[in-house]
Amino acid sequence: MVKKNYDNIVKNKEKKKKLFAVLIDPDKFESIDVITKSESAGVDFIMVGGSILSDGSFENCIKSIKKNTSIPIVIFPGNHLQISKNADSILLLSLISGRNPDLLIGKHVIAAPLIKASHLEILSTGYMLIESGRQTAASYISNTTPIPSDKNDIAVCTAMAGEQLGFKLIYMDAGSGAQNTIPIEMIKKVSKNISIPLIIGGGIDSPKKALLACKAGADIIVVGNAIEKNTSLIGSIAKTIHSFNK
Ligand code: 1GP
C-alpha cells in the first residue's frame, strides 16, 4: 500500500489548499449514495469510524466504500478495535484534551501489534475535544472533560504541546452533531501557533460554516452528521471548500 496521504496533506497545506473529509459512521451507512456523491464532488478523504458499532458493520462498511471509490479511506477509530487492512490510513488518536490515561496511551499499547500487522499508514494525531453546548458522545464515552470553548489559551497550549510531542496532526473536534461548532477565534489562535496540519470537525452543517473554519486556518474540514441527514450537502460543501483554493 502506498503511504502517501500525509505527504499529500502537508503539500496541500504548504500551498494553502483546504481539504474536505466526509465522515461515515458504519452503523448508519445504508447506501452508497454518499460515496457516489463524494466521488463526483471530489471529496479528498472518506473517514470511517463511530463510537458504538454493531458486529461486522465496520469491516463491511470499509469494503463497500473501497469497492465503490478510489478516494482514500482514513480510519477515525471510535475505539481500539476499529482497525482494517482494507483502509489506507488510520488517525492514531491520543486524546490530549483529556486526562484519561487509557486514551492517551493505554489502548494504543493493546492495539499496537494489530496496527503494525495492518500496514496502514499511521497518522499520529493529537485529538482535542472542545466544549460545544451540550455533552457529546465523544466526551461521554471517553469520560473526559472537553476544553471550555472560551479558553483559547488552553486550546493553543494543548495543540502546541501535541506538536512538540511529535504528533503529525492536530484534530479539534466539537463532537458529532455538536450544537456549536468550534469558535472561529479558537481555530485562528491554534492554527497560528502550530505548523502541523489542523483538522476541524463537529457540527459543521453548511458551506458557510465550512468556509469560516477554512478562513480561520483549518486545513481539513470533517463533516459527518449533517451529511447523514442530507447527502446533497456533500456537493455544496466540497464546492465551497475547494473554491477557497482557487
Ligand atoms: C465528529 O468531527 C466529527 O467527531 C464530525 O462531526 O458529525 O458533527 O459533522 P459531525
Coordinates of C-alpha atoms and ligand atoms in Angstrom, one line a residue:
M1 CA 0.0 0.0 0.0
V2 CA 1.4 3.4 -0.9
K3 CA 1.5 5.6 2.2
K4 CA 1.1 9.0 0.7
N5 CA -1.9 10.6 2.4
Y6 CA 0.2 12.5 5.0
D7 CA 2.5 13.9 2.3
N8 CA -0.5 14.9 0.3
I9 CA -2.0 16.7 3.3
V10 CA 1.3 18.6 4.0
K11 CA 1.8 19.5 0.4
N12 CA -1.7 21.0 0.3
K13 CA -1.1 22.9 3.5
E14 CA 2.1 24.4 2.0
K15 CA 0.0 25.6 -0.9
K16 CA -2.7 26.8 1.5
K17 CA -5.2 24.4 -0.1
K18 CA -8.0 23.1 2.1
L19 CA -9.2 19.5 2.1
F20 CA -12.6 18.0 2.7
A21 CA -13.3 14.8 4.5
V22 CA -16.6 13.1 4.7
L23 CA -17.1 11.0 7.9
I24 CA -19.1 7.9 7.7
D25 CA -20.4 6.1 10.8
P26 CA -20.5 2.4 9.8
D27 CA -23.7 1.8 11.9
K28 CA -25.5 4.4 9.8
F29 CA -24.1 3.5 6.4
E30 CA -27.1 2.3 4.4
S31 CA -26.5 3.2 0.8
I32 CA -23.6 4.0 -1.5
D33 CA -25.3 7.3 -2.4
V34 CA -22.8 9.1 0.0
I35 CA -19.9 7.5 -1.9
T36 CA -21.2 8.3 -5.3
K37 CA -21.8 11.9 -4.3
S38 CA -18.4 12.1 -2.7
E39 CA -16.7 10.8 -5.8
S40 CA -18.4 13.3 -8.1
A41 CA -17.8 16.2 -5.7
G42 CA -14.1 15.5 -5.5
V43 CA -14.0 14.8 -1.7
D44 CA -10.4 14.3 -0.6
F45 CA -10.9 11.7 2.1
I46 CA -13.6 9.3 3.4
M47 CA -13.2 8.9 7.1
V48 CA -14.8 5.9 8.8
G49 CA -15.5 5.4 12.5
G50 CA -18.1 5.5 15.2
S51 CA -18.5 5.5 19.0
I52 CA -20.6 2.4 19.1
L53 CA -20.6 -0.3 16.4
S54 CA -22.8 -3.4 15.7
D55 CA -21.0 -6.6 14.8
G56 CA -19.3 -6.6 11.4
S57 CA -20.6 -3.2 10.4
F58 CA -17.1 -1.6 10.4
E59 CA -15.3 -4.1 8.1
N60 CA -18.3 -4.4 5.8
C61 CA -18.6 -0.6 5.5
I62 CA -14.9 -0.2 4.6
K63 CA -15.1 -3.0 2.0
S64 CA -18.2 -1.5 0.4
I65 CA -16.6 2.0 0.3
K66 CA -13.4 0.6 -1.3
K67 CA -15.4 -1.3 -3.9
N68 CA -17.1 1.9 -5.0
T69 CA -14.4 4.6 -4.9
S70 CA -10.7 5.4 -5.2
I71 CA -11.0 8.2 -2.6
P72 CA -8.5 7.4 0.2
I73 CA -10.1 5.8 3.2
V74 CA -8.9 7.0 6.6
I75 CA -10.0 5.3 9.8
F76 CA -11.1 7.6 12.5
P77 CA -11.3 5.0 15.3
G78 CA -14.0 5.2 17.9
N79 CA -12.1 2.5 19.8
H80 CA -9.0 0.3 19.6
L81 CA -10.9 -2.4 17.7
Q82 CA -11.6 -0.3 14.7
I83 CA -8.6 -1.4 12.5
S84 CA -8.8 -2.7 9.0
K85 CA -6.2 -3.5 6.5
N86 CA -8.7 -2.6 3.8
A87 CA -8.4 1.1 4.6
D88 CA -5.5 3.3 3.6
S89 CA -4.6 5.2 6.8
I90 CA -5.5 5.5 10.4
L91 CA -5.7 8.5 12.6
L92 CA -3.9 7.2 15.6
L93 CA -5.6 9.4 18.2
S94 CA -4.3 10.4 21.5
L95 CA -6.9 12.4 23.4
I96 CA -4.7 15.2 24.6
S97 CA -7.5 17.4 25.8
G98 CA -8.4 14.8 28.4
R99 CA -6.6 13.1 31.3
N100 CA -7.8 9.6 30.7
P101 CA -4.5 7.5 30.5
D102 CA -6.2 4.8 28.6
L103 CA -6.9 7.2 25.7
L104 CA -3.5 8.9 25.9
I105 CA -1.5 5.6 25.7
G106 CA -3.3 2.6 27.2
K107 CA -5.5 1.5 24.2
H108 CA -2.6 2.2 21.9
V109 CA -0.4 -0.4 23.6
I110 CA -3.2 -3.0 23.1
A111 CA -3.7 -2.1 19.5
A112 CA 0.0 -1.7 18.5
P113 CA 0.5 -5.2 17.2
L114 CA -2.7 -5.1 15.2
I115 CA -1.9 -1.7 13.7
K116 CA 1.6 -2.9 12.8
A117 CA 0.2 -6.0 11.1
S118 CA -2.4 -4.0 9.2
H119 CA 0.3 -2.0 7.3
L120 CA -1.9 1.1 7.5
E121 CA -0.4 4.5 7.1
I122 CA -0.2 5.8 10.6
L123 CA -1.2 9.4 11.1
S124 CA -0.5 10.1 14.8
T125 CA -2.9 12.7 15.9
G126 CA -3.3 14.9 18.9
Y127 CA -7.1 14.8 19.4
M128 CA -8.8 17.7 21.2
L129 CA -12.4 17.8 22.3
I130 CA -13.8 21.3 22.6
E131 CA -16.9 22.0 24.6
S132 CA -19.9 22.7 22.3
G133 CA -23.0 23.4 24.2
R134 CA -24.1 20.0 25.5
Q135 CA -22.4 16.8 26.3
T136 CA -21.4 14.8 23.1
A137 CA -21.0 11.1 22.7
A138 CA -17.2 11.6 22.4
S139 CA -16.9 13.3 25.8
Y140 CA -19.3 10.8 27.4
I141 CA -17.7 7.7 26.0
S142 CA -14.1 9.0 26.6
N143 CA -15.0 10.0 30.2
T144 CA -13.1 13.3 29.7
T145 CA -13.9 16.9 30.1
P146 CA -13.6 18.9 26.8
I147 CA -11.6 22.1 26.7
P148 CA -14.0 25.0 27.5
S149 CA -14.9 26.9 24.3
D150 CA -13.8 30.2 25.7
K151 CA -10.4 29.0 26.8
N152 CA -8.3 29.8 23.7
D153 CA -5.1 29.8 25.7
I154 CA -5.7 26.2 26.9
A155 CA -6.5 25.1 23.4
V156 CA -3.4 26.8 22.0
C157 CA -1.1 25.3 24.6
T158 CA -2.6 21.9 24.2
A159 CA -2.1 21.9 20.5
M160 CA 1.4 23.3 20.9
A161 CA 2.3 20.5 23.3
G162 CA 0.8 18.0 20.8
E163 CA 3.1 19.3 18.1
Q164 CA 6.1 19.3 20.5
L165 CA 5.4 15.7 21.4
G166 CA 5.6 14.8 17.7
F167 CA 2.1 14.3 16.6
K168 CA 1.7 14.8 12.8
L169 CA -1.8 16.3 13.0
I170 CA -4.0 18.2 15.5
Y171 CA -7.7 17.4 15.3
M172 CA -10.0 19.9 17.2
D173 CA -13.5 18.3 17.4
A174 CA -16.6 19.8 18.9
G175 CA -18.1 16.3 18.7
S176 CA -20.5 14.7 16.3
G177 CA -23.7 16.7 15.8
A178 CA -22.3 19.4 18.1
Q179 CA -24.7 22.2 19.0
N180 CA -22.0 24.8 18.5
T181 CA -19.0 24.5 16.2
I182 CA -15.5 25.3 17.4
P183 CA -15.3 29.1 17.8
I184 CA -13.6 30.8 14.9
E185 CA -11.2 32.7 17.3
M186 CA -10.0 29.5 18.8
I187 CA -9.3 28.0 15.3
K188 CA -7.4 31.2 14.4
K189 CA -5.2 31.2 17.5
V190 CA -4.5 27.4 17.4
S191 CA -3.6 27.5 13.7
K192 CA -1.3 30.5 14.2
N193 CA 0.6 28.6 16.9
I194 CA 1.3 25.3 15.2
S195 CA 2.8 24.3 11.9
I196 CA 1.4 20.8 11.6
P197 CA -2.0 20.4 9.7
L198 CA -5.1 21.2 11.7
I199 CA -8.3 19.2 11.3
I200 CA -11.6 20.8 12.3
G201 CA -14.9 18.9 12.8
G202 CA -18.1 18.8 14.8
G203 CA -21.4 20.4 14.0
I204 CA -20.4 21.8 10.6
D205 CA -23.7 21.6 8.7
S206 CA -23.4 24.3 5.9
P207 CA -21.0 25.5 3.3
K208 CA -20.8 28.8 5.2
K209 CA -19.6 27.2 8.5
A210 CA -17.0 25.1 6.5
L211 CA -15.8 28.3 4.8
L212 CA -15.4 30.2 8.1
A213 CA -13.4 27.3 9.5
C214 CA -11.1 27.3 6.4
K215 CA -10.7 31.1 6.6
A216 CA -9.7 30.8 10.3
G217 CA -7.0 28.3 9.5
A218 CA -8.4 24.8 9.3
D219 CA -6.5 22.6 6.8
I220 CA -9.1 19.7 6.7
I221 CA -12.8 20.1 7.3
V222 CA -14.7 17.0 8.5
V223 CA -18.4 16.6 8.1
G224 CA -20.4 13.6 9.2
N225 CA -23.8 14.2 10.9
A226 CA -25.2 16.8 8.5
I227 CA -24.4 14.6 5.5
E228 CA -26.1 11.6 7.1
K229 CA -29.3 13.8 7.1
N230 CA -28.8 15.4 3.7
T231 CA -26.3 14.0 1.2
S232 CA -26.7 16.9 -1.2
L233 CA -24.6 18.9 1.2
I234 CA -21.5 16.9 0.0
G235 CA -21.5 18.8 -3.3
S236 CA -22.2 22.2 -1.9
I237 CA -19.6 22.0 0.9
A238 CA -17.0 20.4 -1.4
K239 CA -17.5 23.2 -3.9
T240 CA -17.2 25.9 -1.2
I241 CA -14.0 24.4 0.4
H242 CA -12.4 23.8 -3.0
S243 CA -13.3 27.2 -4.3
F244 CA -11.3 28.6 -1.4
N245 CA -8.3 27.0 -3.1
K246 CA -8.5 29.0 -6.3
Ligands
1GP1 C1 -17.1 14.1 14.8 O1 -15.7 15.8 13.8 C2 -16.6 14.8 13.5 O2 -16.2 13.5 15.5 C3 -17.7 15.3 12.6 O3 -18.7 15.9 13.3 O4 -20.7 14.5 12.7 O5 -21.0 16.8 13.6 O6 -20.1 16.5 11.3 P1 -20.2 16.0 12.7

